[in-house]
XYZ file of C-alpha atoms in Angstrom:
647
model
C 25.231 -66.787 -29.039
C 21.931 -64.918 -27.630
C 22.161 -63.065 -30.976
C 21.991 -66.207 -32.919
C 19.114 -67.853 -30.796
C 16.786 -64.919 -32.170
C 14.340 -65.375 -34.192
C 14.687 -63.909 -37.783
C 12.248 -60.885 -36.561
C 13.759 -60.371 -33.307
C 17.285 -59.947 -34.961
C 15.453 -57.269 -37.860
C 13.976 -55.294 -34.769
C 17.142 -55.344 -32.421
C 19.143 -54.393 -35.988
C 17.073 -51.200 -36.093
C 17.382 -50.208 -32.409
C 21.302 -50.195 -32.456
C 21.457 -48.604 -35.787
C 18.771 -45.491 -34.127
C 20.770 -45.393 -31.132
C 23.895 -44.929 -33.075
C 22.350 -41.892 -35.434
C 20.916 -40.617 -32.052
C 24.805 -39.908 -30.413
C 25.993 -38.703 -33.717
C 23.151 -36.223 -34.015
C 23.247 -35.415 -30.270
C 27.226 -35.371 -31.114
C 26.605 -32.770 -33.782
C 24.349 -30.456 -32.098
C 26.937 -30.521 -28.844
C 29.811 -29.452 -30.671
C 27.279 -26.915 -32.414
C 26.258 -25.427 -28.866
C 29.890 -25.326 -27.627
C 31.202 -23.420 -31.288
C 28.406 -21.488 -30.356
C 28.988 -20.464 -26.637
C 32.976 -19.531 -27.704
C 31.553 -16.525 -29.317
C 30.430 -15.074 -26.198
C 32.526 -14.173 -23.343
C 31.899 -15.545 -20.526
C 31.209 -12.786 -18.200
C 33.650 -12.087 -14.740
C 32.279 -13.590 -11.726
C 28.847 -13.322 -11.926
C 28.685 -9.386 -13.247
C 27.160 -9.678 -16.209
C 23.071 -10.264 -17.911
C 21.123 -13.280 -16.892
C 19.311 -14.639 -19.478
C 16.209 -16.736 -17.948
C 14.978 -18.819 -20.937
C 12.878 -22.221 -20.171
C 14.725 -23.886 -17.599
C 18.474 -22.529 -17.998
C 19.391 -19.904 -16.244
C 22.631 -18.500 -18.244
C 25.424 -15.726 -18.018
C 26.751 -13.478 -20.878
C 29.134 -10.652 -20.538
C 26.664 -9.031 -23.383
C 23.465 -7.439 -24.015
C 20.513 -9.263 -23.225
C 18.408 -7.966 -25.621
C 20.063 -10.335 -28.122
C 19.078 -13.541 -26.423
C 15.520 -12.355 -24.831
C 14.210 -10.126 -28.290
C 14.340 -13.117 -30.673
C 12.119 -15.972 -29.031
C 9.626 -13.146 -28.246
C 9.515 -11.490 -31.572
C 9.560 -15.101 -33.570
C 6.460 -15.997 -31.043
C 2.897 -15.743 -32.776
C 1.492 -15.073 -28.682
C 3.340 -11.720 -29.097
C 1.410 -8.280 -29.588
C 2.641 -5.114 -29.860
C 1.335 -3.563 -26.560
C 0.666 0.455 -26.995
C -1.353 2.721 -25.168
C -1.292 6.140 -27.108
C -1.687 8.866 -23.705
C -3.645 11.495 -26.702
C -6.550 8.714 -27.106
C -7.342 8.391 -23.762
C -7.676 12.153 -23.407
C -9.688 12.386 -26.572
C -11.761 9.475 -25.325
C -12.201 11.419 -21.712
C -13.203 14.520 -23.613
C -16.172 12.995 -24.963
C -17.277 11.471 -21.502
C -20.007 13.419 -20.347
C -20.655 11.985 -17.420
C -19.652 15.080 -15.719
C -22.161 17.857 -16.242
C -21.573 18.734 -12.464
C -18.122 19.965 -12.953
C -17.714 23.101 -14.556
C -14.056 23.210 -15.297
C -14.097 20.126 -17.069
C -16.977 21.528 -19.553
C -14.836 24.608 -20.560
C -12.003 22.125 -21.381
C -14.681 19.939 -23.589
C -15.937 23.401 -24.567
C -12.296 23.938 -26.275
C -11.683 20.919 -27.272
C -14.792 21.391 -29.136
C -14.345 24.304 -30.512
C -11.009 23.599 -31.739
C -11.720 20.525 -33.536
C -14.787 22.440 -35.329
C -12.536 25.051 -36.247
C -10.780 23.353 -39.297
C -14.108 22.792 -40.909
C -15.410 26.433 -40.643
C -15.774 28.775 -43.629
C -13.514 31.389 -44.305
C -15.688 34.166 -43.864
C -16.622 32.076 -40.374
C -13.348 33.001 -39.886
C -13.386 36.586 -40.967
C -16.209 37.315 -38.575
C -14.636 35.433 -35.677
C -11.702 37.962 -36.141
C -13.951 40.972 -36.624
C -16.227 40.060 -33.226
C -12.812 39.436 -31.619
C -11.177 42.770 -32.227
C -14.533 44.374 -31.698
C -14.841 42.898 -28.329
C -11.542 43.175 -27.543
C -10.824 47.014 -29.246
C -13.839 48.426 -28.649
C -14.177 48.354 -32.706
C -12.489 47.900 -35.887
C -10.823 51.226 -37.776
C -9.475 48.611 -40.516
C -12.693 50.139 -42.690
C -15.573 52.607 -42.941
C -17.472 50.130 -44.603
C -20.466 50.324 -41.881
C -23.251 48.478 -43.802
C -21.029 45.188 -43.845
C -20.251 45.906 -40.237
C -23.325 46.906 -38.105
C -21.542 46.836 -34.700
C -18.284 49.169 -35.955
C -17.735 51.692 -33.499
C -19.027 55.094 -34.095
C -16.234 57.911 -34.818
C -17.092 59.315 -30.863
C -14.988 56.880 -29.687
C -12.386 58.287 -31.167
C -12.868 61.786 -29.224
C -10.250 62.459 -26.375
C -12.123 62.432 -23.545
C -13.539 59.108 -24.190
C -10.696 57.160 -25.986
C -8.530 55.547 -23.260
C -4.494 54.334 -24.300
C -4.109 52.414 -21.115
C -7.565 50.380 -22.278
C -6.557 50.441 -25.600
C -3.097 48.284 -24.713
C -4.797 46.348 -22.333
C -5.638 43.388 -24.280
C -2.466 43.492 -26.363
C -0.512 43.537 -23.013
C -2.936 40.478 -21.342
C -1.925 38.994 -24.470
C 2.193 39.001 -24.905
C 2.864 40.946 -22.484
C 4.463 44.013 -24.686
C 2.646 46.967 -26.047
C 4.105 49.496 -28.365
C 5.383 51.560 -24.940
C 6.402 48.853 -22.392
C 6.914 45.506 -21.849
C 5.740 44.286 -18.085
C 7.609 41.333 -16.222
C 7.476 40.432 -12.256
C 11.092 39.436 -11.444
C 12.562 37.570 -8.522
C 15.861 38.571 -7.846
C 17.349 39.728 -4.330
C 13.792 41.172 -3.897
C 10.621 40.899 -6.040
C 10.139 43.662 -8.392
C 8.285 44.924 -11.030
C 10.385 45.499 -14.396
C 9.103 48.100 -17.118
C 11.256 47.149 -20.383
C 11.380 48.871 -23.928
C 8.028 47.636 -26.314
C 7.643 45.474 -28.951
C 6.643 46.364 -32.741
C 7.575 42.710 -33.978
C 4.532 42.926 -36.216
C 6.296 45.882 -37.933
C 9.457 45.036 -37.850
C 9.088 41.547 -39.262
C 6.822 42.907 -42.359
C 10.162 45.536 -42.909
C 12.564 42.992 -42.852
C 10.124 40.937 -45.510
C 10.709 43.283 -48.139
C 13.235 42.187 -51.038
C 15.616 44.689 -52.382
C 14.404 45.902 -55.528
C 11.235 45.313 -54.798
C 8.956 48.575 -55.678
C 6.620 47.576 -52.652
C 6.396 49.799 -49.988
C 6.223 48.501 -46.324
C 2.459 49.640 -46.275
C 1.188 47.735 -49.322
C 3.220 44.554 -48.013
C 1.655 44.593 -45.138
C -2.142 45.276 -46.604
C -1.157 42.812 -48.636
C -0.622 40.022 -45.816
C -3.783 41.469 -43.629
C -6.308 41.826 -46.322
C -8.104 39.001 -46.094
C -9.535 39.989 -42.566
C -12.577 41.714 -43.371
C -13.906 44.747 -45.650
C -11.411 46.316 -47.726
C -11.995 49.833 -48.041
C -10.072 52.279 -46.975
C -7.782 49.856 -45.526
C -5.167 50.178 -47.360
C -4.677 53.363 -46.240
C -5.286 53.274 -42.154
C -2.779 50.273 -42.269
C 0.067 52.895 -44.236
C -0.705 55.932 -41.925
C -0.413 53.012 -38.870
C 3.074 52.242 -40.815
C 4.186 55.807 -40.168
C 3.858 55.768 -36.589
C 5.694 52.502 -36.277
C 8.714 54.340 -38.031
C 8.137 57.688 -35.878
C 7.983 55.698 -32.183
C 11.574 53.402 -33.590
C 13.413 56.824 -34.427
C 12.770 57.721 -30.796
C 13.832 54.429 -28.901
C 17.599 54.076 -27.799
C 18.599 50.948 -27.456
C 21.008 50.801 -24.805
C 20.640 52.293 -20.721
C 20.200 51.465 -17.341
C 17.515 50.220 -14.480
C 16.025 52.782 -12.531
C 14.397 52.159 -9.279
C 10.898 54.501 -9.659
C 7.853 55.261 -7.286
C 4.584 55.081 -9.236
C 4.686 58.923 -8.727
C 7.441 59.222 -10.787
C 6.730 56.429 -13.049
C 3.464 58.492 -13.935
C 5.751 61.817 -14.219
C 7.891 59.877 -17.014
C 5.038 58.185 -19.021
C 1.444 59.965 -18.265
C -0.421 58.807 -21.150
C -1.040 55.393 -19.221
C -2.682 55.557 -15.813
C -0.395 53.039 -13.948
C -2.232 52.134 -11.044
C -5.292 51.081 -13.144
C -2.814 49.059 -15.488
C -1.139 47.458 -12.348
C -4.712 46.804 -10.685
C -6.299 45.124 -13.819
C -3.278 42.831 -13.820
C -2.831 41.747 -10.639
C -6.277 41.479 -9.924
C -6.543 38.571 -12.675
C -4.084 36.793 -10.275
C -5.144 37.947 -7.015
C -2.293 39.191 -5.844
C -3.226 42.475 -3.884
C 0.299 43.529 -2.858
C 1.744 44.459 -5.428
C 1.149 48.414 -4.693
C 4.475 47.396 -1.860
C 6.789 46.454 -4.523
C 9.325 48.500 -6.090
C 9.249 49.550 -9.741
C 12.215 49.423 -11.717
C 12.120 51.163 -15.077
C 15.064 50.270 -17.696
C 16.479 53.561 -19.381
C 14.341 56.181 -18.058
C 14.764 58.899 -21.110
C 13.711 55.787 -23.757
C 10.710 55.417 -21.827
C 9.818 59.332 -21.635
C 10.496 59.657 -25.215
C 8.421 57.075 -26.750
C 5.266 57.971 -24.179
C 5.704 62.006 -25.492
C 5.114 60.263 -29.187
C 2.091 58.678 -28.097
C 1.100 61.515 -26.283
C 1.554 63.351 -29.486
C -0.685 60.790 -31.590
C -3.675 60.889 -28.904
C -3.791 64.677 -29.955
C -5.374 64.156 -32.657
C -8.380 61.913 -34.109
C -6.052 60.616 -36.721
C -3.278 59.505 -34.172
C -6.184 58.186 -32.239
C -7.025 55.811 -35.014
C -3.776 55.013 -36.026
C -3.104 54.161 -32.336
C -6.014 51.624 -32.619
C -5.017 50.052 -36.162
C -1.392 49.444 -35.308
C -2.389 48.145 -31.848
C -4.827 45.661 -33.564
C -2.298 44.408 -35.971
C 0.137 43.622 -33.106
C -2.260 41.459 -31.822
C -3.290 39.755 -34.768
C 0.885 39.417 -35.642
C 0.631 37.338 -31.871
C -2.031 35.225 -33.318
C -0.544 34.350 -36.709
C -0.039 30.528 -35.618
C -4.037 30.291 -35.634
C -4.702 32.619 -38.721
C -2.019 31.601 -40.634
C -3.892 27.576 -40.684
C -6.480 29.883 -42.451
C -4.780 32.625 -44.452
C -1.938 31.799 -46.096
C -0.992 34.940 -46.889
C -1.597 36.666 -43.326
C 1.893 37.279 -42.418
C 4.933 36.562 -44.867
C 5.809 33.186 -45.107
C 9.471 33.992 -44.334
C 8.373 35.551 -40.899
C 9.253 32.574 -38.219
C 6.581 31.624 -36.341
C 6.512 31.664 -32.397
C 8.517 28.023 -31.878
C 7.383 25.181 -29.219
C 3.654 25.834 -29.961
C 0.939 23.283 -29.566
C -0.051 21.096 -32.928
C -3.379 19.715 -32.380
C -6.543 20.331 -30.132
C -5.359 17.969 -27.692
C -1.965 19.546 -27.092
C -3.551 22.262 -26.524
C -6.112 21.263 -24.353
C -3.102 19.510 -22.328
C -1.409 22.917 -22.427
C -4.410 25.186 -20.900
C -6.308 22.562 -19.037
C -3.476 20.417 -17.070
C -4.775 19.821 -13.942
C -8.723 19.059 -15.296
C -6.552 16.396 -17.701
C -4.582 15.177 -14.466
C -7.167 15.040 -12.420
C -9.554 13.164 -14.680
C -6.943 10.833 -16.765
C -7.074 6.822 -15.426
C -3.819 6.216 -15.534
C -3.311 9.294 -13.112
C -3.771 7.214 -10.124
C -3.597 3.661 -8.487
C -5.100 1.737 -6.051
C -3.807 1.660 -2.924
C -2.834 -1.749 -2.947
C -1.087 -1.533 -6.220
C 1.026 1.712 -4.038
C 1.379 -0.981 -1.152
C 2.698 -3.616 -3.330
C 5.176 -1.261 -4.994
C 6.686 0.272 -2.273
C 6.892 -2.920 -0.603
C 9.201 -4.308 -4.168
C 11.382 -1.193 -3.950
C 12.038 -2.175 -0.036
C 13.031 -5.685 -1.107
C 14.922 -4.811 -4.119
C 17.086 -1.881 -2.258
C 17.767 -4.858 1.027
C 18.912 -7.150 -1.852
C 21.204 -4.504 -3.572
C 22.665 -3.664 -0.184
C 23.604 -6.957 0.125
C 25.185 -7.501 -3.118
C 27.101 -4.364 -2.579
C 28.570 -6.304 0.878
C 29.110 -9.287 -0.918
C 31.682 -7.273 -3.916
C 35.165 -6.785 -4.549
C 35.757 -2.957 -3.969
C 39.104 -0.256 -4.041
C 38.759 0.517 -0.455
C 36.389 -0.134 2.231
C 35.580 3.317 2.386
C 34.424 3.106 -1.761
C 32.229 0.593 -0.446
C 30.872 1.869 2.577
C 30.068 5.468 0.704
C 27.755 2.959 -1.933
C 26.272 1.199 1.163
C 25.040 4.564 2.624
C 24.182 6.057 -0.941
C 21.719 3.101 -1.691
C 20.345 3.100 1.606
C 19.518 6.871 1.921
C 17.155 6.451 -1.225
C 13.556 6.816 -1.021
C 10.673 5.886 -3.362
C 8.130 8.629 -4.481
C 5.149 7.502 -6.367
C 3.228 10.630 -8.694
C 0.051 10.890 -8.745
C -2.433 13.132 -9.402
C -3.435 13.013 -5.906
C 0.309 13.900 -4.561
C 0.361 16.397 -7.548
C -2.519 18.116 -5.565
C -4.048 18.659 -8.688
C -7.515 19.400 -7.731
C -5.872 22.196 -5.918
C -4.022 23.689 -8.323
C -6.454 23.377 -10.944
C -9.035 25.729 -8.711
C -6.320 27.908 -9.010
C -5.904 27.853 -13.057
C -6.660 31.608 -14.549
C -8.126 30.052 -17.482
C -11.150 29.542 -15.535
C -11.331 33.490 -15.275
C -13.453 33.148 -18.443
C -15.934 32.158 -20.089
C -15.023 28.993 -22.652
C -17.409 28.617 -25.637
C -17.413 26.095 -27.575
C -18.569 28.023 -30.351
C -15.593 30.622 -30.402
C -12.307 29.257 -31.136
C -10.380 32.788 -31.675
C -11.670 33.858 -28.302
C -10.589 30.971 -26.466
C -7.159 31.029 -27.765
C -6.991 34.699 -26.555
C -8.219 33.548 -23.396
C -5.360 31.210 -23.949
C -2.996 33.538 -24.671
C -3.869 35.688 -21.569
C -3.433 32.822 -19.267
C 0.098 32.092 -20.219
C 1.136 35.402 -19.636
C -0.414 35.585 -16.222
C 1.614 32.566 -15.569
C 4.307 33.824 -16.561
C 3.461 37.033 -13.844
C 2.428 34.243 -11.142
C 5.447 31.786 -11.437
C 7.361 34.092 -8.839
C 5.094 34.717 -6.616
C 4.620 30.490 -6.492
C 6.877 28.351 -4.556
C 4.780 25.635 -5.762
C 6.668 24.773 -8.649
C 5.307 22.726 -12.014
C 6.179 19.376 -12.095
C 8.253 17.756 -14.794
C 5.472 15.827 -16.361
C 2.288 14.804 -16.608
C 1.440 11.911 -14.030
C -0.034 9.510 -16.533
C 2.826 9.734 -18.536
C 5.128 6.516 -18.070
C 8.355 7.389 -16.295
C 11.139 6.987 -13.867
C 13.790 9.721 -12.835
C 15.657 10.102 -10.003
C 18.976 12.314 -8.911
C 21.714 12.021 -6.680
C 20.860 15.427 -4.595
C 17.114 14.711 -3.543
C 17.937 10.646 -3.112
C 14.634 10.294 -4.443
C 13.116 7.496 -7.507
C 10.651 8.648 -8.854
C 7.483 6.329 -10.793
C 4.970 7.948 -12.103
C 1.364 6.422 -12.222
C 1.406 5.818 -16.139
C 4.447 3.048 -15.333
C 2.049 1.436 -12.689
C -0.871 1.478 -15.333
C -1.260 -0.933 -18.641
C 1.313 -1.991 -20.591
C 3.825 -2.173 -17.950
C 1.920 -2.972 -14.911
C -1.391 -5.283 -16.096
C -4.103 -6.255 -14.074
C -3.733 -9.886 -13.123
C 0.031 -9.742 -13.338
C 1.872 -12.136 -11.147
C 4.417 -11.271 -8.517
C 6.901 -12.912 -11.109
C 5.638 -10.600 -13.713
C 5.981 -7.436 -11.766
C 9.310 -7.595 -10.784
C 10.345 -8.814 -14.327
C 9.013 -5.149 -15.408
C 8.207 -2.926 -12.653
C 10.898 -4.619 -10.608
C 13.491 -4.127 -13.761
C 13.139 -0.399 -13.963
C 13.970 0.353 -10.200
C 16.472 -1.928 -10.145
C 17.847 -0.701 -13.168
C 17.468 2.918 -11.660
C 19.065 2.035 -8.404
C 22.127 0.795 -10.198
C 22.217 4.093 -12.217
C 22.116 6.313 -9.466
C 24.335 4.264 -7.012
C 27.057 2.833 -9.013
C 26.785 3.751 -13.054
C 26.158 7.748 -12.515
C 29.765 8.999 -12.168
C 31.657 11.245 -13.899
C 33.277 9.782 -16.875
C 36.919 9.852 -17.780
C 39.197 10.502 -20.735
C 40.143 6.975 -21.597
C 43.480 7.141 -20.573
C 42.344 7.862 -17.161
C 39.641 5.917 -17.483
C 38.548 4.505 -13.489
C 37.672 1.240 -15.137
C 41.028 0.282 -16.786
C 41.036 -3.380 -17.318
C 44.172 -4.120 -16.428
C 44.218 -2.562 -13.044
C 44.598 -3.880 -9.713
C 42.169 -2.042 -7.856
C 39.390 -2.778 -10.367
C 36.307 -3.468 -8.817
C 33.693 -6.310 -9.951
C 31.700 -3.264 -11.507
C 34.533 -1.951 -13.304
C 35.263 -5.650 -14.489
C 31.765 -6.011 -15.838
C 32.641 -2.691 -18.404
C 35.818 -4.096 -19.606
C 33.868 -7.503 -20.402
C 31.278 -5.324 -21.901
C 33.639 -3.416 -23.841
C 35.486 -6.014 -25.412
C 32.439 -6.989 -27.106
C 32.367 -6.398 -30.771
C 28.802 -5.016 -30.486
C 29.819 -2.346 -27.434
C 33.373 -1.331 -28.831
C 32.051 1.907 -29.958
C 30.418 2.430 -26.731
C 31.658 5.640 -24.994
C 32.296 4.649 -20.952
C 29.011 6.871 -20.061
C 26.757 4.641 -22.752
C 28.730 1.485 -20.937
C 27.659 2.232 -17.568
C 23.774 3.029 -18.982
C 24.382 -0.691 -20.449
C 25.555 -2.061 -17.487
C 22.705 -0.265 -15.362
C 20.398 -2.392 -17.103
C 22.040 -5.263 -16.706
C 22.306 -5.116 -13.643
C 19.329 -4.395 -12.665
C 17.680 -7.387 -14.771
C 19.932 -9.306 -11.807
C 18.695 -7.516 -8.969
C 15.142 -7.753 -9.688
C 15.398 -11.946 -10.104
C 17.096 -12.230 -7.571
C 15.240 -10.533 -5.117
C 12.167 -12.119 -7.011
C 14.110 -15.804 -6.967
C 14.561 -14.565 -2.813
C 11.168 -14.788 -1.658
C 11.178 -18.869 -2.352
C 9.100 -18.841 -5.444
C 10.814 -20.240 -8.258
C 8.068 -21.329 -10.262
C 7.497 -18.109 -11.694
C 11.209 -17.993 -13.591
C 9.460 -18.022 -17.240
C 6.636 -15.669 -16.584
C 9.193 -13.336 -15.019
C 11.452 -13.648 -18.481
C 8.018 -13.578 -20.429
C 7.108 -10.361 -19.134
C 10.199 -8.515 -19.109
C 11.093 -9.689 -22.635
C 7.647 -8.670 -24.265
C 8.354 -5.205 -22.347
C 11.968 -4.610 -23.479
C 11.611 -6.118 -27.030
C 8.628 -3.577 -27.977
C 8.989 0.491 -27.612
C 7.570 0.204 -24.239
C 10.397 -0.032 -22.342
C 12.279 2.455 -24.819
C 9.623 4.876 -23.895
C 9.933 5.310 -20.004
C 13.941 4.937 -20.270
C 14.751 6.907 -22.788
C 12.047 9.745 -21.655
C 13.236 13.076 -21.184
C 10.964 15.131 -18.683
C 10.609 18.499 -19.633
C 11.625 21.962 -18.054
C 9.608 24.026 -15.947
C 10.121 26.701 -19.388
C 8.823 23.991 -21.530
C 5.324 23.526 -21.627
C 4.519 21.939 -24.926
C 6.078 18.990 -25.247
C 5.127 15.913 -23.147
């Protein structure tokens, strides 16, 4: 009746209305049924166990990995940048800061960095003459010629007379350098007691040229190795001192016996056994590089006595004689040239045969090696070293929050026994936050105590300075027992979080409080969707996920067990996932560790009554885990205290 009172244009216009209305169910029809299809292929998790997915305004549970509902919105969105910040920049950047001519530590690191990165560009006979001051400097001369118009500096045959040519100076270098000579190898050893340890020599340089020669091959050892050393200045009569230095390789290994016994030796008797070197000046001009002055109280143990005596009467037999003298020298300089084939070898190709392995775990660029010899200048200096004390405030104050809100969700479960959960309760509470800096790395201190500084750095004289190099790792290596101060796992700046059950410690470095993962600006939402993730995520680790796993037919998490707890729930859900099926249980508790702690973190956030923060908190934990970022600090493994190259 109403219908038919309408006007003509009233009855067109109320036509189109019911006809939208009626595409606007089926369509909202269609895209329901869509949504539900959709949801089926998820399992829906247990309880509450499993990843909460914080998009706009939903807040939703899947029993899978988050990654696949957070990565795609943030990847798809044009607002998204790849946030890097590559540690080896910074340091280069620092390096050319000189707005520290005060500090004289940090201008012998920019005085190697320098000379380092000149060094590609130099000359070969740059090179040459580098090696020549070097072993002239080092060797009191170079016997590798007679060619004294080339050379004006070469020593003057004098040297060479007995009462003036020294062994024990002679091996010096070589030793400061690797720690062997042809005689002895030296090592300070912690055991019951503190002891010094005299072990058999090293002829590597010898023995690896030997080994280099094909059968068949009419080469002798000599002229293989002339060949390999020949490009280091003049060539004449060469050939020959490097032959003759050949022959007393093979005399001194037809007197060593491989096999024996430790000795416990006074320095009396050590002198008795072995008088070509004078001990106590040998033991002085070591220790005193470290200052250690007690080292005349600790005992001496020799390993097999008669192998000792034996090779020192050969090399009391070649100091008889100016040609032993020289041959002494030539064979000593080769060794330490062999110890420096990483550097030469960039320069000659043919230095050292190519099949001769060189010395593994070595430094790559100029800044690994500057991070290598000048730690503690790096530490100190680096800006993502350190925070503000408000940023340390804040942080502690989130790990205080986020441990009361795990305690309480560990109440609040389903466990085996109250015991179980009572022993989780006092595990997560006993935890403690450490934050590294450079400050608590005291690194100020322990760079003043760095024995690189015992020289000078040029930054005109790369050879020298990787000498200098070389010397300071083996006093290190002399130190490290005498030092209860041991090296830390890592660099401070570098982005990480570790912890353990035995010191009930997490530990954040500065470079995860620093850019990308902690900007300046960020919210409180937007630190605890990163900063807040990772201790969360750690806390679960060490508290619940970081047990020892079981075959899987005694697996603790067996789904169809009574005594299954809501944890153990959460890894069957997971593991009936097509994705996680392949997932052993250890890779299933790492999964569910970072599930987990995604929950922690928003709810603690959610906890403190501000709920307006819900998408920056996703926003900031999604651009974090969908880049390498967050791949970086979790997947990050520190390095041992043996370890010093790679960061």
């Amino acid at each position: 009746m109403i219908f038919q009172s309408l006007s003509k244009r009233q009855k067109l216009i109320l036509s189109i209305l019911v006809i939208g209305a009626v595409c606007a169910l089926v369509v909202s029809t269609i895209f329901l049924v869509r949504h539900l299809k959709s949801s089926t292929n998820h399992e829906t998790c247990i309880d509450n166990n499993c990843t909460s997915v914080i998009s706009e305004n939903v807040y939703q549970s899947f029993c899978d990995d988050y990654k696949t509902f957070a990565c795609p919105d943030v990847i798809s969105s044009s607002s998204t940048t790849q946030r890097s910040v590559v540690s080896d920049d910074i340091i280069s950047s620092l390096l050319k800061n000189t707005s520290y001519p005060d500090d004289s530590h940090f201008k012998n690191t920019v005085n190697y960095y320098t000379s380092c990165i000149d060094s590609p560009n130099a000359s070969i006979q740059v090179i040459e003459n580098e090696v020549i001051k070097l072993i002239i400097s080092l060797f009191n001369g170079w016997y590798l010629t007679t060619d004294f118009e080339k050379i004006p500096f070469i020593v003057k045959n004098s040297l060479l007379e007995d009462k003036i040519f020294s062994l024990t100076g002679l091996l010096l270098p070589l030793l400061l350098q690797s720690g062997s000579t042809s005689i002895f190898s030296l090592k300070l050893i912690k055991d019951d007691n503190l002891h010094i340890h005299i072990s058999p020599g090293s002829l590597e340089a010898f023995d690896a040229v030997t080994s280099s020669v094909s059968d068949g091959e009419n080469t002798s050892e000599g002229e293989q190795l002339f060949k390999y050393m020949k490009r280091i200045g003049p060539q004449k009569d060469k050939k020959k001192f490097i032959q003759e230095a050949f022959g007393l390789h093979s005399e001194i290994k037809s007197v060593i016996q491989p096999s024996g016994s430790d000795s416990v030796v006074t320095i009396e008797k050590l002198t008795e056994i072995c008088p070509v070197i004078d001990w106590n000046l040998l033991f002085e001009s070591v220790f005193n590089e470290i200052k250690y002055d007690s080292y005349k109280n600790l005992k001496i143990i020799v390993y097999n006595e008669d192998s000792l005596k034996r090779i020192c009467d050969k090399h009391t037999q070649f100091m008889n004689t100016e040609q032993g003298r020289r041959n002494l020298h030539s064979m000593t300089v080769i060794s330490f040239l062999f110890n420096m084939r990483n550097i030469l070898n960039r320069y000659f190709n043919e230095f050292y045969p190519a099949n001769v392995q060189m010395s593994a775990n070595k430094p790559t660029n100029c800044i690994d090696e500057v991070k290598e010899n000048f730690r503690w200048t790096i530490e100190k200096h680096h800006k993502y070293s350190s925070i503000s004390e408000s940023t340390e405030n804040q942080v502690r104050e989130m790990f205080k929050q986020l441990k009361t809100t795990f305690i309480s969700s560990l109440s609040s479960k389903s466990w085996s026994s109250e015991d179980e959960k009572q022993k989780s309760i006092n595990l997560a509470n006993e935890y403690e936050l450490s934050i590294i800096t450079s400050k608590s790395l005291s690194a100020a201190d322990r760079e003043r105590r760095d024995f690189i500084f015992n020289n000078e750095i040029s930054e005109d004289d790369y050879l020298m300075n990787v000498y200098h190099s070389q010397k300071t790792k083996f006093l290190k290596s002399i130190k490290k027992p005498l030092d209860t101060d041991m090296e830390p796992d890592a660099f401070s700046f570098i982005p990480y979080i570790s912890s353990s059950v035995e010191d009930k410690r997490i530990k954040v470095s500065a470079g995860l409080l620093n850019p990308p993962y902690l900007e300046e600006g960020y919210s409180m939402s937007e630190k605890y969707g990163t900063i807040g993730w990772f201790i969360g995520r750690q806390l679960m680790h060490e508290v619940n996920n970081n047990k020892k796993t079981d075959a899987p037919e005694n697996s603790q998490f067996a789904c169809n067990s009574p005594d299954a707890t809501d944890f153990d729930a959460q890894l069957c859900c997971l593991q009936k996932q097509e994705d996680f099926k392949r997932y052993n249980e250890k890779d299933l508790r790492s999964l569910s560790a970072d599930i987990n702690g995604l929950m922690l973190s928003f709810k603690t956030y959610t906890g403190r009554g501000d709920l307006q923060g819900k998408n920056s908190f996703y926003t900031s934990f999604a651009k974090m885990m969908c880049t390498s970022d967050s791949t970086d600090v979790i997947h990050t493994k520190l390095k041992s205290a043996d370890s010093v190259y790679k960061f």
